Amino acid sequence: MQLVTEDNITELAARRWSSAHDPRTAQVMAALVRHLHAFAREVRLTEPEWMAAMRWLTETGQISDDKREEFILASDVLGLSMLVVQMNHAFDAKATPATVLGPFHIDGSPEKEFGGDMSDGLPGTPLYVTGTVRGLDGSPVAGAILDVWQADEEGAYESQIPGIDEARLRAKYATRPDGTYCLRTIAPKGYSIPMDGPVGELIGGTDISHFRPAHVHFLINAAGYEPLITHLFQEGAEYLDSDVVFGTKQELVVTFEARDPGPTPDGGEAAGSWLEARYDFVLQPV
Ligand code: BEZ
Ligand code: FE
């Protein structure tokens, strides 16, 4: 019989979980047990606190569905998602850094031509994002696919608006033979993460800002290169230094230059004023 004490329970539990048949699962579970126990010992976790944590986890599961990923949001605000991204995408210093995917990417966005408008007449200041996709040696990458998505002026993503049956503020663009791309959209605004669930309840009891700075999301795929999940952030935007999900990086901050009515980068003509963000993405070879 194995008698349990406060002193030996951690080793007993870790050893038991080391019996997982898959070696990596055994390693991860034993370490999880050790760190969980160390955490409980450090804070001298009480029974009411343990019960509150169990209730919080239950509610986090209950509010989640195929459109709402509250556990991922929890991981994001704890900085875990961004830590995992950084450990697993340690690119060359010259490559564009990766950031979190976030919960609002939708597969199967429509393909648009060079300069195509992914805002489809939604209210907002016109924004052209232009540049070249390159390899580490500076050579242009032809045929890279930029999958782009963002929130509207109210901070809402397509999946947060009920009853939408066509793509909203998302599209795919291919780079031309010289590696260049051009997309038209509306200027993004900073927005709050969903605060009506267990994550919001936790954050509401702190001084943590629940906002993200204005940004556009990119997922770039090109043959021979690592997929790049990243964002571009507007220089000078509010919340750049307090992003609630720790997704901001200096290399991803870009100036949105104000432009007068006149020629636009897609060869068109703007009747009103507009913004231009120029950015060259640099991909990490496989
Ligand atoms: C986003 O930028 O879409 C996002 C990322 C993480 C959590 C919430 C939103
Ligand atoms: Fe976002």
Coordinates of C-alpha atoms and ligand atoms in Angstrom, one line a residue:
M1 CA 0.0 0.0 0.0
Q2 CA 1.3 3.5 -0.9
L3 CA 0.7 5.9 2.0
V4 CA 0.3 9.5 1.0
T5 CA 1.7 12.5 2.7
E6 CA 1.8 16.2 1.8
D7 CA 5.5 15.7 1.2
N8 CA 5.4 12.7 -1.1
I9 CA 2.2 13.3 -3.1
T10 CA 3.9 15.3 -5.8
E11 CA 6.4 12.6 -6.6
L12 CA 3.7 9.9 -6.4
A13 CA 1.5 11.7 -8.8
A14 CA 4.3 12.7 -11.2
R15 CA 5.5 9.1 -11.3
R16 CA 2.0 7.8 -11.9
W17 CA 1.6 10.1 -14.9
S18 CA 5.0 9.2 -16.3
S19 CA 3.5 5.9 -17.2
A20 CA 1.7 7.5 -20.2
H21 CA 2.4 5.2 -23.2
D22 CA 3.5 8.0 -25.4
P23 CA 6.9 9.3 -24.1
R24 CA 6.1 13.0 -24.9
T25 CA 2.8 12.8 -23.1
A26 CA 4.6 11.2 -20.1
Q27 CA 7.1 14.0 -20.0
V28 CA 4.4 16.7 -20.3
M29 CA 2.0 15.2 -17.8
A30 CA 4.7 14.6 -15.1
A31 CA 6.0 18.2 -15.5
L32 CA 2.4 19.5 -15.4
V33 CA 1.8 17.7 -12.1
R34 CA 5.0 19.0 -10.6
H35 CA 4.3 22.6 -11.6
L36 CA 0.7 22.5 -10.5
H37 CA 1.6 21.2 -7.1
A38 CA 4.4 23.8 -6.8
F39 CA 1.9 26.5 -7.7
A40 CA -0.6 25.2 -5.1
R41 CA 2.1 25.1 -2.4
E42 CA 3.5 28.5 -3.3
V43 CA 0.1 30.3 -2.9
R44 CA -1.1 27.9 -0.1
L45 CA -4.2 27.3 -2.2
T46 CA -7.4 27.2 -0.1
E47 CA -10.4 24.9 -0.8
P48 CA -12.7 27.8 -1.7
E49 CA -10.1 29.1 -4.1
W50 CA -9.7 25.6 -5.6
M51 CA -13.5 25.4 -6.0
A52 CA -13.7 28.9 -7.6
A53 CA -11.0 27.8 -10.1
M54 CA -13.0 24.6 -10.9
R55 CA -16.2 26.7 -11.5
W56 CA -14.2 29.2 -13.7
L57 CA -12.9 26.3 -15.8
T58 CA -16.4 24.8 -16.1
E59 CA -17.9 28.2 -17.2
T60 CA -15.0 28.7 -19.7
G61 CA -15.9 25.4 -21.3
Q62 CA -19.6 26.1 -21.3
I63 CA -19.3 29.5 -23.1
S64 CA -17.1 28.0 -25.8
D65 CA -18.3 26.8 -29.1
D66 CA -17.1 26.6 -32.7
K67 CA -17.1 30.5 -32.9
R68 CA -16.0 31.3 -29.4
E69 CA -12.8 29.9 -28.0
E70 CA -12.7 31.1 -24.4
F71 CA -9.8 28.8 -23.4
I72 CA -7.7 30.2 -26.2
L73 CA -8.6 33.7 -25.1
A74 CA -7.5 32.7 -21.5
S75 CA -4.2 31.4 -22.9
D76 CA -3.8 34.7 -24.9
V77 CA -4.3 37.1 -21.9
L78 CA -2.0 35.0 -19.7
G79 CA 0.8 35.5 -22.3
L80 CA 1.0 31.7 -22.9
S81 CA -0.1 31.8 -26.6
M82 CA 2.6 34.4 -27.5
L83 CA 5.2 32.5 -25.5
V84 CA 4.4 29.3 -27.5
V85 CA 4.5 31.2 -30.8
Q86 CA 7.9 32.7 -29.9
M87 CA 9.4 29.4 -28.9
N88 CA 8.2 27.6 -32.0
H89 CA 8.8 30.3 -34.6
A90 CA 12.3 31.5 -33.7
F91 CA 13.0 32.9 -37.1
D92 CA 16.1 34.6 -38.4
A93 CA 16.5 38.2 -37.1
K94 CA 15.9 39.5 -40.7
A95 CA 12.5 37.6 -41.0
T96 CA 9.2 39.1 -40.2
P97 CA 8.3 37.9 -36.7
A98 CA 5.3 35.7 -36.0
T99 CA 2.4 36.5 -33.6
V100 CA -0.8 34.9 -32.4
L101 CA -3.4 33.7 -34.8
G102 CA -6.3 34.9 -32.6
P103 CA -9.8 33.4 -32.6
F104 CA -11.2 35.2 -35.6
H105 CA -9.4 33.7 -38.6
I106 CA -11.9 32.0 -41.0
D107 CA -10.7 29.5 -43.7
G108 CA -11.7 29.9 -47.3
S109 CA -11.6 33.6 -47.8
P110 CA -12.3 34.8 -51.3
E111 CA -9.4 35.6 -53.7
K112 CA -9.0 39.2 -54.7
E113 CA -6.9 40.7 -57.5
F114 CA -4.0 43.2 -56.9
G115 CA -5.6 46.2 -55.1
G116 CA -8.9 44.4 -54.6
D117 CA -11.2 45.9 -51.9
M118 CA -11.8 43.5 -49.0
S119 CA -14.0 46.1 -47.2
D120 CA -16.7 46.0 -49.9
G121 CA -18.1 49.5 -49.1
L122 CA -18.1 49.2 -45.3
P123 CA -17.7 52.6 -43.6
G124 CA -14.2 53.7 -42.8
T125 CA -11.1 55.5 -44.1
P126 CA -9.7 53.7 -47.2
L127 CA -6.4 52.0 -46.4
Y128 CA -4.0 50.5 -49.0
V129 CA -1.4 48.1 -47.7
T130 CA 1.3 47.6 -50.3
G131 CA 4.8 46.1 -50.4
T132 CA 6.8 43.0 -51.5
V133 CA 7.1 39.6 -50.0
R134 CA 10.8 38.6 -49.9
G135 CA 13.1 35.8 -48.8
L136 CA 15.9 36.4 -46.3
D137 CA 18.3 37.3 -49.1
G138 CA 15.9 40.0 -50.3
S139 CA 14.8 38.1 -53.4
P140 CA 11.1 38.6 -54.2
V141 CA 8.7 35.7 -53.6
A142 CA 6.2 35.3 -56.5
G143 CA 2.8 33.6 -55.9
A144 CA 2.8 33.9 -52.1
I145 CA -0.7 33.9 -50.8
L146 CA -1.6 36.6 -48.2
D147 CA -4.7 35.7 -46.2
V148 CA -5.8 38.9 -44.6
W149 CA -8.5 39.7 -42.0
Q150 CA -9.5 42.4 -39.6
A151 CA -12.3 43.9 -37.5
D152 CA -14.7 46.6 -38.6
E153 CA -14.9 50.2 -37.2
E154 CA -16.8 48.9 -34.2
G155 CA -14.2 46.3 -33.5
A156 CA -16.4 43.4 -34.7
Y157 CA -15.1 40.4 -36.7
E158 CA -17.3 38.5 -39.1
S159 CA -17.7 35.6 -36.7
Q160 CA -19.1 37.9 -34.0
I161 CA -21.9 39.2 -36.2
P162 CA -24.9 36.8 -36.4
G163 CA -26.5 36.1 -39.8
I164 CA -23.5 37.0 -42.1
D165 CA -23.5 34.8 -45.2
E166 CA -20.6 36.3 -47.1
A167 CA -17.0 37.1 -46.4
R168 CA -16.6 40.4 -44.5
L169 CA -13.3 42.1 -44.1
R170 CA -11.3 39.1 -45.2
A171 CA -9.7 38.1 -48.5
K172 CA -6.7 36.4 -50.1
Y173 CA -4.2 38.1 -52.3
A174 CA -1.4 36.6 -54.4
T175 CA 2.0 38.3 -54.9
R176 CA 2.8 39.2 -58.5
P177 CA 5.9 37.8 -60.3
D178 CA 8.0 40.6 -58.8
G179 CA 6.8 39.7 -55.3
T180 CA 4.6 42.8 -54.9
Y181 CA 1.1 42.8 -53.3
C182 CA -1.6 45.4 -52.8
L183 CA -4.8 45.3 -50.8
R184 CA -7.4 47.8 -50.2
T185 CA -9.4 47.9 -46.9
I186 CA -10.5 50.3 -44.3
A187 CA -8.3 51.6 -41.5
P188 CA -8.6 49.2 -38.5
K189 CA -9.4 50.6 -35.0
G190 CA -8.4 49.3 -31.6
Y191 CA -10.9 47.0 -30.0
S192 CA -11.8 45.2 -26.8
I193 CA -11.5 41.4 -26.5
P194 CA -14.8 39.8 -25.6
M195 CA -15.4 40.8 -21.9
D196 CA -18.8 39.1 -21.3
G197 CA -17.3 35.7 -20.3
P198 CA -15.1 34.2 -17.6
V199 CA -11.9 35.8 -19.0
G200 CA -13.6 39.2 -18.9
E201 CA -14.7 38.6 -15.4
L202 CA -11.2 37.9 -14.3
I203 CA -9.7 40.9 -16.1
G204 CA -12.5 43.1 -14.7
G205 CA -11.0 42.6 -11.3
T206 CA -7.6 44.0 -12.3
D207 CA -6.0 47.1 -13.8
I208 CA -5.3 45.3 -17.1
S209 CA -6.4 47.1 -20.2
H210 CA -8.7 44.8 -22.2
F211 CA -7.9 46.4 -25.6
R212 CA -5.9 45.5 -28.6
P213 CA -4.2 48.2 -30.7
A214 CA -5.4 48.8 -34.3
H215 CA -4.1 46.0 -36.5
V216 CA -4.6 43.9 -39.7
H217 CA -4.0 40.1 -39.5
F218 CA -1.9 38.2 -42.1
L219 CA -1.3 34.5 -42.7
I220 CA 1.2 34.2 -45.5
N221 CA 1.9 30.9 -47.3
A222 CA 4.5 30.4 -50.0
A223 CA 6.2 27.2 -51.3
G224 CA 9.6 26.7 -49.7
Y225 CA 8.9 29.0 -46.8
E226 CA 7.5 28.6 -43.3
P227 CA 3.9 29.9 -43.0
L228 CA 3.9 33.3 -41.4
I229 CA 1.1 34.3 -39.0
T230 CA 1.5 37.9 -38.1
H231 CA -0.2 41.3 -37.8
L232 CA 0.6 44.9 -38.9
F233 CA 0.0 47.5 -36.2
Q234 CA -0.6 51.2 -36.9
E235 CA 2.2 53.4 -35.6
G236 CA 0.9 55.7 -32.9
A237 CA -2.2 53.6 -32.2
E238 CA -3.6 53.5 -28.7
Y239 CA -2.8 50.3 -26.6
L240 CA 0.4 49.5 -28.6
D241 CA 2.3 49.2 -25.3
S242 CA -0.5 47.4 -23.4
D243 CA -1.9 44.9 -25.9
V244 CA -4.0 42.6 -23.8
V245 CA -2.7 39.5 -25.7
F246 CA 1.0 40.5 -25.9
G247 CA 1.0 40.4 -29.7
T248 CA 2.8 43.6 -30.5
K249 CA 6.4 43.7 -31.8
Q250 CA 8.3 46.8 -32.8
E251 CA 9.1 45.2 -36.2
L252 CA 5.4 45.0 -37.0
V253 CA 4.5 48.7 -36.3
V254 CA 4.0 50.6 -39.6
T255 CA 3.1 54.2 -40.4
F256 CA -0.3 54.7 -42.0
E257 CA 0.7 57.7 -44.3
A258 CA -2.1 60.2 -45.0
R259 CA -2.6 60.7 -48.8
D260 CA -4.6 63.3 -50.7
P261 CA -7.2 62.5 -53.3
G262 CA -5.5 61.2 -56.5
P263 CA -3.7 58.1 -57.8
T264 CA -3.7 55.0 -55.7
P265 CA -1.1 52.1 -55.6
D266 CA -3.4 49.8 -57.7
G267 CA -3.4 52.3 -60.6
G268 CA -6.8 53.7 -59.6
E269 CA -7.9 57.2 -58.5
A270 CA -9.2 58.1 -55.0
A271 CA -11.9 60.8 -54.9
G272 CA -11.2 61.4 -51.1
S273 CA -8.3 61.2 -48.8
W274 CA -6.9 57.8 -48.0
L275 CA -4.1 56.1 -46.0
E276 CA -1.1 54.0 -47.2
A277 CA 0.8 51.4 -45.2
R278 CA 4.0 50.1 -47.0
Y279 CA 5.4 46.9 -45.6
D280 CA 7.8 44.2 -47.0
F281 CA 7.2 40.8 -45.4
V282 CA 10.4 38.7 -45.1
L283 CA 9.8 34.9 -45.0
Q284 CA 11.8 32.3 -43.3
P285 CA 12.9 29.4 -45.6
V286 CA 11.7 25.9 -44.6
Ligands
BEZ1 C1 -7.3 39.1 -32.5 O1 -6.5 40.0 -32.8 O2 -8.1 38.9 -33.4 C2 -7.3 38.5 -31.2 C3 -6.2 37.8 -30.7 C4 -6.3 37.2 -29.5 C5 -7.4 37.3 -28.7 C6 -8.5 38.0 -29.1 C7 -8.5 38.6 -30.4
FE2 FE -7.5 41.1 -34.3

